[in-house]
mmCIF file of C-alpha atoms in Angstrom:
data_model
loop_
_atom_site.group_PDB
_atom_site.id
_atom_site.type_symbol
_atom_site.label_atom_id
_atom_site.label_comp_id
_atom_site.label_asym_id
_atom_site.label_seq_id
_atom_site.Cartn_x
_atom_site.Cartn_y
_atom_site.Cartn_z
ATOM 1 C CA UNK A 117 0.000 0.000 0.000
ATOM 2 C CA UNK A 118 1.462 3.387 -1.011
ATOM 3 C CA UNK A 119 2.386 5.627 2.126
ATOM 4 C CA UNK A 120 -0.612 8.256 0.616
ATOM 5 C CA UNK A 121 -3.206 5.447 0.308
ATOM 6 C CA UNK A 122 -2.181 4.114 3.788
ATOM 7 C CA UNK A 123 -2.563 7.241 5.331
ATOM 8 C CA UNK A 124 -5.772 8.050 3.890
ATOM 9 C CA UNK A 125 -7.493 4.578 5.001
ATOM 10 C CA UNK A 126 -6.113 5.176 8.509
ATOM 11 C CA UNK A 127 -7.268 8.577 9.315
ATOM 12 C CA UNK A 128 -10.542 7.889 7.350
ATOM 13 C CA UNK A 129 -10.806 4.198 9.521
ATOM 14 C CA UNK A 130 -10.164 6.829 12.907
ATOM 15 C CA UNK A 131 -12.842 9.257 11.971
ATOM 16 C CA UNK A 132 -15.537 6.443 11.497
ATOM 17 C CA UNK A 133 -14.734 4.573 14.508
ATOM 18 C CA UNK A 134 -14.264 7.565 16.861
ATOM 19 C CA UNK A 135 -17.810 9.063 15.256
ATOM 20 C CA UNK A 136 -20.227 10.070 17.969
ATOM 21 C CA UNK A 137 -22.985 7.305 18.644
ATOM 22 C CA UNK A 138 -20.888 4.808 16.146
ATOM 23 C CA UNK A 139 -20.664 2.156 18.533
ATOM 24 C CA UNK A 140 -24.054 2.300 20.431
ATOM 25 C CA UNK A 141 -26.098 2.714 17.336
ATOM 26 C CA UNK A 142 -24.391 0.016 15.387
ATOM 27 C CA UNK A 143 -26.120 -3.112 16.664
ATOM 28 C CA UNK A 144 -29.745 -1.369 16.123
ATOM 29 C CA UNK A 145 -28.769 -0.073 12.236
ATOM 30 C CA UNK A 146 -27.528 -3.882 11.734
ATOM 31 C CA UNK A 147 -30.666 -5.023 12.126
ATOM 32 C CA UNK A 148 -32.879 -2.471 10.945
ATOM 33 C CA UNK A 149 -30.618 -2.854 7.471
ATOM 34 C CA UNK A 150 -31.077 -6.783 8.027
ATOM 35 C CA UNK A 151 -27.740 -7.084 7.545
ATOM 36 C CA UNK A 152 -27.560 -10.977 6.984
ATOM 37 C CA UNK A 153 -23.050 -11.277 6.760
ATOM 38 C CA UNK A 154 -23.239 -12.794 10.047
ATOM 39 C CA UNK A 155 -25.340 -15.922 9.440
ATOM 40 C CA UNK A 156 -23.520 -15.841 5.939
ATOM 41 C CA UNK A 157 -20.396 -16.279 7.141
ATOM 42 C CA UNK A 158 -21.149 -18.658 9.981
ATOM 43 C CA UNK A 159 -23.263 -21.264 7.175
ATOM 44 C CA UNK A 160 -20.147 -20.822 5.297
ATOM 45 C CA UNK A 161 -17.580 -22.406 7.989
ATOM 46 C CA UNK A 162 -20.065 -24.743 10.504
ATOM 47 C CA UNK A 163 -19.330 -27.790 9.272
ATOM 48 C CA UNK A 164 -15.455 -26.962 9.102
ATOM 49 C CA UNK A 165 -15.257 -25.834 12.975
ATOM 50 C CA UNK A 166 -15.417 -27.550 15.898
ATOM 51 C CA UNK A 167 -15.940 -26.486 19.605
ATOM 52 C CA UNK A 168 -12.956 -25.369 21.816
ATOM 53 C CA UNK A 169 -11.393 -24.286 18.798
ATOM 54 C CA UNK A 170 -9.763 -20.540 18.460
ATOM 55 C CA UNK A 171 -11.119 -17.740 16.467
ATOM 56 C CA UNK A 172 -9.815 -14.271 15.504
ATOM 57 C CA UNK A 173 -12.519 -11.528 14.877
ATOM 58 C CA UNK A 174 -10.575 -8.856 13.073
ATOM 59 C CA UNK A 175 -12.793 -6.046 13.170
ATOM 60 C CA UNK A 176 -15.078 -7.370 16.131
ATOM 61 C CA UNK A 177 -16.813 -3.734 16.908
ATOM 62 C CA UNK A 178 -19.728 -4.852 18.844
ATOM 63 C CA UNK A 179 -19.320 -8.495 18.177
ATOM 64 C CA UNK A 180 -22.141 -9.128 15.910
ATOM 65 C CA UNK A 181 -19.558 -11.939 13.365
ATOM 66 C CA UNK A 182 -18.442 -13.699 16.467
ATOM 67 C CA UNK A 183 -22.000 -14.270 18.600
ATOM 68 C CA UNK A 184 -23.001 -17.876 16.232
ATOM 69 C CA UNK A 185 -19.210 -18.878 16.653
ATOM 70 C CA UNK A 186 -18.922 -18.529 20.528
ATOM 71 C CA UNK A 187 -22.577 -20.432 20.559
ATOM 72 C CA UNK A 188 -21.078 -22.920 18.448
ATOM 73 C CA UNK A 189 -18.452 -23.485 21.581
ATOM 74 C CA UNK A 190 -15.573 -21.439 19.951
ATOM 75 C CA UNK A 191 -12.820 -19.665 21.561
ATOM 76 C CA UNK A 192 -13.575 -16.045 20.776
ATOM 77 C CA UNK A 193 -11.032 -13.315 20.280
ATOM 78 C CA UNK A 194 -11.403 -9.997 18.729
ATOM 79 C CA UNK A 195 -9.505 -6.719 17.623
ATOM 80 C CA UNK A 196 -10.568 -3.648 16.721
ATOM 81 C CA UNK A 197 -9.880 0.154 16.452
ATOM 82 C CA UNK A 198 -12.399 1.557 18.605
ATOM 83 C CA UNK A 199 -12.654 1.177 22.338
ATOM 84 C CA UNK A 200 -15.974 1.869 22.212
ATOM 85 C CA UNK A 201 -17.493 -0.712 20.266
ATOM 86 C CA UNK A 202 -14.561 -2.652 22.034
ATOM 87 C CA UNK A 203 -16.619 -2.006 25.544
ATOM 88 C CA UNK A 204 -20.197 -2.678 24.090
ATOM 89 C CA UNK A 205 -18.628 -6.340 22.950
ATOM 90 C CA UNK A 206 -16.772 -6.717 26.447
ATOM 91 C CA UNK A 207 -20.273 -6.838 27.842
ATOM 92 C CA UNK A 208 -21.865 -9.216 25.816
ATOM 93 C CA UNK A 209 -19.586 -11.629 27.098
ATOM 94 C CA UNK A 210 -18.617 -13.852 24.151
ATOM 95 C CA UNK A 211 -14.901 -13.342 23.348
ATOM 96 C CA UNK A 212 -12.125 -14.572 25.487
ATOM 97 C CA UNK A 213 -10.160 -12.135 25.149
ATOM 98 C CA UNK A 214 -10.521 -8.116 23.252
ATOM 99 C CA UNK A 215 -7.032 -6.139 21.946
ATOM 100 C CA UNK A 216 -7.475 -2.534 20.860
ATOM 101 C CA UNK A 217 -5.344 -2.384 17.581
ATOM 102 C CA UNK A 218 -5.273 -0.813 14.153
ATOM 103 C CA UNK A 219 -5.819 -3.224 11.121
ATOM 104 C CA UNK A 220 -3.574 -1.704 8.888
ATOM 105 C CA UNK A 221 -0.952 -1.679 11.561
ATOM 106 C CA UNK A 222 1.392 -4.327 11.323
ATOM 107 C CA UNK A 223 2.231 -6.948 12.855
ATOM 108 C CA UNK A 224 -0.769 -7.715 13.856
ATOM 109 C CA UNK A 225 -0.266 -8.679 18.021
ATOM 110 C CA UNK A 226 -0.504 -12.414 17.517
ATOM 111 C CA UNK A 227 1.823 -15.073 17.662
ATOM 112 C CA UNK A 228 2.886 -16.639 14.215
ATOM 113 C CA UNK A 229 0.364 -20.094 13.098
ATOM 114 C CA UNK A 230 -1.687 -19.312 16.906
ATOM 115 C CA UNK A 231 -5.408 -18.866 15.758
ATOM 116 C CA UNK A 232 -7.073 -21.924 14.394
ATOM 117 C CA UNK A 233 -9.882 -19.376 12.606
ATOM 118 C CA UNK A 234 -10.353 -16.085 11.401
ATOM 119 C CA UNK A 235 -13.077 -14.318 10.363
ATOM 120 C CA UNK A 236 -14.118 -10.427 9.227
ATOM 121 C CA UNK A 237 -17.292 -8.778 8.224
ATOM 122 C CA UNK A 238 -18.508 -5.423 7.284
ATOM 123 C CA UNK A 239 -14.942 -4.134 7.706
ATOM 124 C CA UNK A 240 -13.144 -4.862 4.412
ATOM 125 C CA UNK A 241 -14.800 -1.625 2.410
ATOM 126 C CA UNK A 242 -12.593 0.717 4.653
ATOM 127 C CA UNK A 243 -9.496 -0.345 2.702
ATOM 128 C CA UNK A 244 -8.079 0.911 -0.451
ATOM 129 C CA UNK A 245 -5.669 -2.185 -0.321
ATOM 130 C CA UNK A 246 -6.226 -5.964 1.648
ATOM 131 C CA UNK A 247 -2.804 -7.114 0.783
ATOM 132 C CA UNK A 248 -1.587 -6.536 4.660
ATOM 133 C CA UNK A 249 -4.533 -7.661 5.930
ATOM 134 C CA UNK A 250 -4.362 -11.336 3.536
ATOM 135 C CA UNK A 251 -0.701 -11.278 4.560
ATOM 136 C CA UNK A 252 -0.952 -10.815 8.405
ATOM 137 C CA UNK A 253 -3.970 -13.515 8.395
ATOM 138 C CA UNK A 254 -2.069 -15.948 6.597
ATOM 139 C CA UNK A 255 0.908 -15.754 9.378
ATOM 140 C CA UNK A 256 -1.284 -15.568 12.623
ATOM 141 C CA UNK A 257 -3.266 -18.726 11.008
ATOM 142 C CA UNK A 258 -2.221 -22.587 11.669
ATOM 143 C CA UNK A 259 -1.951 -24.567 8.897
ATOM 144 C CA UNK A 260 -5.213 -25.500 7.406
ATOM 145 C CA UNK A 261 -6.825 -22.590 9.217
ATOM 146 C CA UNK A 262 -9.937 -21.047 7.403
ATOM 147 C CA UNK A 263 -10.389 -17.215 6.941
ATOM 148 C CA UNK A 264 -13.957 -16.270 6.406
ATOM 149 C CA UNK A 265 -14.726 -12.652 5.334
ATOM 150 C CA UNK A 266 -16.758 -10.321 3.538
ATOM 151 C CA UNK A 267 -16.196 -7.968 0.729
ATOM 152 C CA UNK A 268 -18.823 -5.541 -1.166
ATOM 153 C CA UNK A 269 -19.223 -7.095 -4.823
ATOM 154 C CA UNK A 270 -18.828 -5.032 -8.074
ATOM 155 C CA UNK A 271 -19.101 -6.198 -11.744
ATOM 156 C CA UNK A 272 -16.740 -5.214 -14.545
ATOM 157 C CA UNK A 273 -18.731 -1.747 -15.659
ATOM 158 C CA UNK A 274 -18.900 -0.614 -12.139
ATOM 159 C CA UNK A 275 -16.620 1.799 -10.312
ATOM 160 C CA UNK A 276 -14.561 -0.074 -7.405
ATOM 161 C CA UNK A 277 -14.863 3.168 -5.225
ATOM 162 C CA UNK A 278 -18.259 4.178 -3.963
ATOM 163 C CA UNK A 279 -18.039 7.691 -2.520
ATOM 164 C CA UNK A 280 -21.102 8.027 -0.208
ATOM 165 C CA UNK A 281 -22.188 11.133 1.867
ATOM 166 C CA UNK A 282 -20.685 11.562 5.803
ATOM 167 C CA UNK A 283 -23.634 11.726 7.662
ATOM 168 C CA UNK A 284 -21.111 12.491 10.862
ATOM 169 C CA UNK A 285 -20.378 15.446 9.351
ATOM 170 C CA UNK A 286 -22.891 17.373 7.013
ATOM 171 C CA UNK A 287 -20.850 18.204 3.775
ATOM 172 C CA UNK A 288 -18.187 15.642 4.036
ATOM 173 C CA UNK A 289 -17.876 12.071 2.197
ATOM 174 C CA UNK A 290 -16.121 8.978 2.785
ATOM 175 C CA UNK A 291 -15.045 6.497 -0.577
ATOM 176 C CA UNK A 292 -15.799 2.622 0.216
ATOM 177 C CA UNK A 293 -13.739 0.245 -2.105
ATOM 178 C CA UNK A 294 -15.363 -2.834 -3.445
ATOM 179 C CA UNK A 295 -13.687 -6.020 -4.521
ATOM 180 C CA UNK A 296 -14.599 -8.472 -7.533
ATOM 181 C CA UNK A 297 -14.055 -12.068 -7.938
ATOM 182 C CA UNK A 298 -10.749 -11.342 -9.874
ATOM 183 C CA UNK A 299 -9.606 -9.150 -7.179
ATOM 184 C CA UNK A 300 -9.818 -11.789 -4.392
ATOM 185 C CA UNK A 301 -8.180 -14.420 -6.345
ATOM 186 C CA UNK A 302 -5.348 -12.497 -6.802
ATOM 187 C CA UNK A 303 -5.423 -12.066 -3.165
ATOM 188 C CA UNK A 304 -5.690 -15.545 -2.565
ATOM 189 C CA UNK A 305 -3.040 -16.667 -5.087
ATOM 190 C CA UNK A 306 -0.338 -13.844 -3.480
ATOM 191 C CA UNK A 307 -0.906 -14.794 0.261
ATOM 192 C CA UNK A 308 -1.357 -18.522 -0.351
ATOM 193 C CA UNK A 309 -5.091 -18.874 0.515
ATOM 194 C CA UNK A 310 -7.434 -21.305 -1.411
ATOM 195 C CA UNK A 311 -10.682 -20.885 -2.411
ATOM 196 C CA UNK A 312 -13.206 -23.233 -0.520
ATOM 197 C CA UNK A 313 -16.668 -22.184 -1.343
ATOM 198 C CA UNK A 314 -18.579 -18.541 -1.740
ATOM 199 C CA UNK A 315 -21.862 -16.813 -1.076
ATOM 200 C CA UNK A 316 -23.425 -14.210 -2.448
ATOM 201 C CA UNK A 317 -26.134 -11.508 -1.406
ATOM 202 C CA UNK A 318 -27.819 -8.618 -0.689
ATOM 203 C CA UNK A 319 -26.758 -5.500 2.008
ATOM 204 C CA UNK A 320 -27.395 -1.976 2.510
ATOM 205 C CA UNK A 321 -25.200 -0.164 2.973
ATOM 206 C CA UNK A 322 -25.796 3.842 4.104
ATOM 207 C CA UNK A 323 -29.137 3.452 2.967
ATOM 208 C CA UNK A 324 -27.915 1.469 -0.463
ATOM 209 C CA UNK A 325 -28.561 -1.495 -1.513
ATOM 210 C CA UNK A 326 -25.166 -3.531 -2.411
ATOM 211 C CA UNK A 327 -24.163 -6.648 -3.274
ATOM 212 C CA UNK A 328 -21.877 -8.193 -1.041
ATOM 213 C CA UNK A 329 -19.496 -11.378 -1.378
ATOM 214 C CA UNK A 330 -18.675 -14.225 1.398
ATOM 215 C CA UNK A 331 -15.994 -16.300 0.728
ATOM 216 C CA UNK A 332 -14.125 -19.056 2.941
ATOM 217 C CA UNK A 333 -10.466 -19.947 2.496
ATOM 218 C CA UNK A 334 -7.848 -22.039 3.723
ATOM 219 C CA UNK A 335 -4.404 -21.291 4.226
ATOM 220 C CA UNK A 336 -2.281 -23.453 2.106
#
């Protein structure tokens, strides 16, 4: 990621995490929006996980990815940039243990091959550029782990960046990125992930309706 790009994604990731009423409105919009990535995600990997395994929520927020996977018997552990959606998922009581960190911060403060799972929704269209991301998740990983994540879709006419009205701060904007299938491969193929299975659907997304893309690898 170049250093103007990396800035930009990390002062833009600040301002939405740090926005007033962020974290304790975020559960409520979720469901109002019916945002679905959670179940998604979780049909994806169930019959691939098994109980008193470990799993890395990289972008936890409130918790909302990792609620089916600590049900499911899971070892829950999250990281995220903002210490109040942090607290709000402290109290829900489903992740062993929370780590206030950056994601485009590296490394990443997790032992090399130490999580057997990873997984990572409604985070990914904050980034310009997932290569550090892939890269990091691929060394915290053990072998054979599964990454499970979310990306918005776009199709070959389409823009990749969406720029879509601040509504923090009345005359402002913020650009999403979206991610095709092409995209992701070469993701996959760079940080030695493989392709397991993918779904597709529907989100909104500030009042939007996008199309969104689950996929589930395995690190090779």
């Amino acid at each position: 990621m170049g250093q103007k790009k990396y800035m930009k994604d990390k002062d833009k990731i600040k301002h939405i995490f740090d926005s007033q009423n962020h974290a304790e409105n975020y559960d409520e919009k979720a469901r109002k929006s019916n945002w679905v990535a959670p179940e998604v995600v979780f049909g994806l990997s169930y019959a691939w996980i098994k109980p008193g395994e470990t799993i890395l929520d990289i972008g936890i927020g409130t918790g909302l990815s990792s609620v089916l996977f600590h049900k499911a018997g899971l070892f829950v552990y999250g990281m995220d940039y903002s210490k109040r959606m942090l607290k709000i998922c402290a109290e829900k009581e489903i992740a062993k243990r929370l780590k206030y960190h950056n994601l485009i911060v590296t490394p990443y403060p997790y032992d090399d091959n130490s999580i057997d799972h990873v997984v990572s929704t409604g985070v990914f269209h904050l980034f310009s550029d997932l290569s550090l991301i892939f890269k990091e998740v691929n060394r915290i990983l053990k072998s054979k782990g599964l990454f499970v994540f979310c990306v918005m879709d776009y199709k070959e006419k389409e823009g990749k960046e969406i720029i879509i009205e601040d509504r923090q701060i009345p005359g402002k904007s913020v650009t999403v990125y979206r991610y095709n299938e092409s995209e992701i491969q070469i993701l996959l193929d760079e940080c030695s992930f493989h392709l397991i299975k993918s779904a597709d659907f529907m989100g909104i997304h500030a009042n939007n309706e996008i199309r969104f893309r689950a996929c589930m690898v395995q690190k090779i």
